[in-house]
Amino acid sequence: MKKILPVLAAAILMLAACSGPSAEDFRLNDQQGNTACIHFGSGYTDTGNLGATNMKKAAEHGSKASTEQIRTAVDTDATGAPAIADKDAFKEACESQGIKFH
């Protein structure tokens, strides 16, 4: 029993270290709206289905952003889903955060 305790303690510490925030956690809880801006960049340049999907994702993330400029550029559509109401304002808000669109 005495020999297994240090191994158990080390295993618990290793598991605790692995439980930190993941990239997925950051993407889902990105309060500044950077994820919204990344999706917007792709949606802004692609007019197909991928672009529409990315614009929806940008609106979803943007509606939860703590950055007021991004959040206020998002409204809801007829179904109640978030939608970007002002693409120019959304783009400008992202650019003011340092995101560059080419």
PDB file of C-alpha atoms in Angstrom:
ATOM      1  CA  MET A   1       0.000   0.000   0.000  1.00  0.00           C
ATOM      2  CA  LYS A   2       2.814   2.431   0.865  1.00  0.00           C
ATOM      3  CA  LYS A   3       4.360   1.880  -2.563  1.00  0.00           C
ATOM      4  CA  ILE A   4       1.166   2.671  -4.467  1.00  0.00           C
ATOM      5  CA  LEU A   5       0.369   5.985  -2.727  1.00  0.00           C
ATOM      6  CA  PRO A   6       3.118   7.996  -4.465  1.00  0.00           C
ATOM      7  CA  VAL A   7       2.072   6.547  -7.833  1.00  0.00           C
ATOM      8  CA  LEU A   8      -1.548   7.404  -7.132  1.00  0.00           C
ATOM      9  CA  ALA A   9      -0.642  10.930  -6.048  1.00  0.00           C
ATOM     10  CA  ALA A  10       1.413  11.447  -9.219  1.00  0.00           C
ATOM     11  CA  ALA A  11      -1.451  10.145 -11.378  1.00  0.00           C
ATOM     12  CA  ILE A  12      -3.926  12.511  -9.721  1.00  0.00           C
ATOM     13  CA  LEU A  13      -1.602  15.485 -10.262  1.00  0.00           C
ATOM     14  CA  MET A  14      -1.145  14.569 -13.911  1.00  0.00           C
ATOM     15  CA  LEU A  15      -4.900  14.310 -14.431  1.00  0.00           C
ATOM     16  CA  ALA A  16      -5.433  17.651 -12.723  1.00  0.00           C
ATOM     17  CA  ALA A  17      -2.891  19.274 -15.049  1.00  0.00           C
ATOM     18  CA  CYS A  18      -4.730  17.903 -18.083  1.00  0.00           C
ATOM     19  CA  SER A  19      -8.059  19.333 -16.997  1.00  0.00           C
ATOM     20  CA  GLY A  20      -7.216  22.941 -17.912  1.00  0.00           C
ATOM     21  CA  PRO A  21      -9.157  24.853 -20.554  1.00  0.00           C
ATOM     22  CA  SER A  22      -8.921  23.412 -24.049  1.00  0.00           C
ATOM     23  CA  ALA A  23      -8.973  25.162 -27.406  1.00  0.00           C
ATOM     24  CA  GLU A  24     -12.616  24.117 -27.672  1.00  0.00           C
ATOM     25  CA  ASP A  25     -13.348  25.772 -24.308  1.00  0.00           C
ATOM     26  CA  PHE A  26     -11.720  28.979 -25.557  1.00  0.00           C
ATOM     27  CA  ARG A  27     -13.726  28.883 -28.772  1.00  0.00           C
ATOM     28  CA  LEU A  28     -16.997  28.424 -26.916  1.00  0.00           C
ATOM     29  CA  ASN A  29     -16.241  30.973 -24.183  1.00  0.00           C
ATOM     30  CA  ASP A  30     -14.440  33.639 -26.205  1.00  0.00           C
ATOM     31  CA  GLN A  31     -15.918  36.722 -24.579  1.00  0.00           C
ATOM     32  CA  GLN A  32     -14.003  39.286 -26.675  1.00  0.00           C
ATOM     33  CA  GLY A  33     -15.432  37.995 -29.929  1.00  0.00           C
ATOM     34  CA  ASN A  34     -12.234  36.864 -31.656  1.00  0.00           C
ATOM     35  CA  THR A  35     -13.845  33.563 -32.675  1.00  0.00           C
ATOM     36  CA  ALA A  36     -16.762  35.518 -34.118  1.00  0.00           C
ATOM     37  CA  CYS A  37     -14.314  37.588 -36.160  1.00  0.00           C
ATOM     38  CA  ILE A  38     -12.518  34.499 -37.458  1.00  0.00           C
ATOM     39  CA  HIS A  39     -15.816  32.982 -38.631  1.00  0.00           C
ATOM     40  CA  PHE A  40     -16.867  36.331 -40.060  1.00  0.00           C
ATOM     41  CA  GLY A  41     -13.683  36.549 -42.145  1.00  0.00           C
ATOM     42  CA  SER A  42     -14.443  33.256 -43.834  1.00  0.00           C
ATOM     43  CA  GLY A  43     -18.126  34.051 -44.233  1.00  0.00           C
ATOM     44  CA  TYR A  44     -17.375  37.496 -45.622  1.00  0.00           C
ATOM     45  CA  THR A  45     -15.260  36.138 -48.477  1.00  0.00           C
ATOM     46  CA  ASP A  46     -17.156  32.916 -49.277  1.00  0.00           C
ATOM     47  CA  THR A  47     -20.612  33.380 -50.783  1.00  0.00           C
ATOM     48  CA  GLY A  48     -21.480  29.659 -50.818  1.00  0.00           C
ATOM     49  CA  ASN A  49     -22.867  27.341 -48.153  1.00  0.00           C
ATOM     50  CA  LEU A  50     -19.619  27.427 -46.184  1.00  0.00           C
ATOM     51  CA  GLY A  51     -19.788  31.204 -46.072  1.00  0.00           C
ATOM     52  CA  ALA A  52     -23.400  31.133 -44.850  1.00  0.00           C
ATOM     53  CA  THR A  53     -22.486  28.620 -42.147  1.00  0.00           C
ATOM     54  CA  ASN A  54     -19.582  30.757 -40.999  1.00  0.00           C
ATOM     55  CA  MET A  55     -21.751  33.879 -40.908  1.00  0.00           C
ATOM     56  CA  LYS A  56     -24.217  32.022 -38.674  1.00  0.00           C
ATOM     57  CA  LYS A  57     -21.358  30.963 -36.395  1.00  0.00           C
ATOM     58  CA  ALA A  58     -20.017  34.526 -36.354  1.00  0.00           C
ATOM     59  CA  ALA A  59     -23.442  35.805 -35.344  1.00  0.00           C
ATOM     60  CA  GLU A  60     -23.798  33.183 -32.594  1.00  0.00           C
ATOM     61  CA  HIS A  61     -20.409  34.020 -31.096  1.00  0.00           C
ATOM     62  CA  GLY A  62     -20.825  37.745 -31.702  1.00  0.00           C
ATOM     63  CA  SER A  63     -24.135  37.865 -29.845  1.00  0.00           C
ATOM     64  CA  LYS A  64     -22.317  36.689 -26.704  1.00  0.00           C
ATOM     65  CA  ALA A  65     -19.228  38.876 -27.080  1.00  0.00           C
ATOM     66  CA  SER A  66     -18.342  41.343 -24.365  1.00  0.00           C
ATOM     67  CA  THR A  67     -17.082  43.700 -27.071  1.00  0.00           C
ATOM     68  CA  GLU A  68     -20.031  46.068 -27.489  1.00  0.00           C
ATOM     69  CA  GLN A  69     -19.249  46.965 -31.119  1.00  0.00           C
ATOM     70  CA  ILE A  70     -19.421  43.309 -32.141  1.00  0.00           C
ATOM     71  CA  ARG A  71     -22.468  42.514 -30.035  1.00  0.00           C
ATOM     72  CA  THR A  72     -24.491  45.482 -31.316  1.00  0.00           C
ATOM     73  CA  ALA A  73     -23.829  44.518 -34.950  1.00  0.00           C
ATOM     74  CA  VAL A  74     -25.777  41.304 -34.275  1.00  0.00           C
ATOM     75  CA  ASP A  75     -29.558  41.126 -34.165  1.00  0.00           C
ATOM     76  CA  THR A  76     -32.004  38.231 -34.452  1.00  0.00           C
ATOM     77  CA  ASP A  77     -33.658  36.978 -37.619  1.00  0.00           C
ATOM     78  CA  ALA A  78     -37.325  36.019 -38.064  1.00  0.00           C
ATOM     79  CA  THR A  79     -36.728  32.663 -36.370  1.00  0.00           C
ATOM     80  CA  GLY A  80     -35.072  34.283 -33.339  1.00  0.00           C
ATOM     81  CA  ALA A  81     -31.592  33.075 -34.252  1.00  0.00           C
ATOM     82  CA  PRO A  82     -28.652  35.496 -34.055  1.00  0.00           C
ATOM     83  CA  ALA A  83     -27.855  37.172 -37.387  1.00  0.00           C
ATOM     84  CA  ILE A  84     -25.388  39.853 -38.356  1.00  0.00           C
ATOM     85  CA  ALA A  85     -27.466  42.960 -38.972  1.00  0.00           C
ATOM     86  CA  ASP A  86     -24.654  45.272 -40.049  1.00  0.00           C
ATOM     87  CA  LYS A  87     -21.747  43.554 -41.826  1.00  0.00           C
ATOM     88  CA  ASP A  88     -19.760  46.773 -42.175  1.00  0.00           C
ATOM     89  CA  ALA A  89     -20.030  47.540 -38.449  1.00  0.00           C
ATOM     90  CA  PHE A  90     -19.130  43.936 -37.576  1.00  0.00           C
ATOM     91  CA  LYS A  91     -16.091  44.059 -39.866  1.00  0.00           C
ATOM     92  CA  GLU A  92     -15.013  47.427 -38.430  1.00  0.00           C
ATOM     93  CA  ALA A  93     -15.361  46.099 -34.865  1.00  0.00           C
ATOM     94  CA  CYS A  94     -13.195  43.100 -35.692  1.00  0.00           C
ATOM     95  CA  GLU A  95     -10.594  45.288 -37.376  1.00  0.00           C
ATOM     96  CA  SER A  96     -10.467  47.537 -34.300  1.00  0.00           C
ATOM     97  CA  GLN A  97      -9.458  44.418 -32.337  1.00  0.00           C
ATOM     98  CA  GLY A  98      -6.572  43.786 -34.712  1.00  0.00           C
ATOM     99  CA  ILE A  99      -8.174  41.268 -37.077  1.00  0.00           C
ATOM    100  CA  LYS A 100      -7.117  41.932 -40.661  1.00  0.00           C
ATOM    101  CA  PHE A 101      -9.351  41.089 -43.623  1.00  0.00           C
ATOM    102  CA  HIS A 102      -7.689  40.943 -47.034  1.00  0.00           C
TER     103      HIS A 102
END
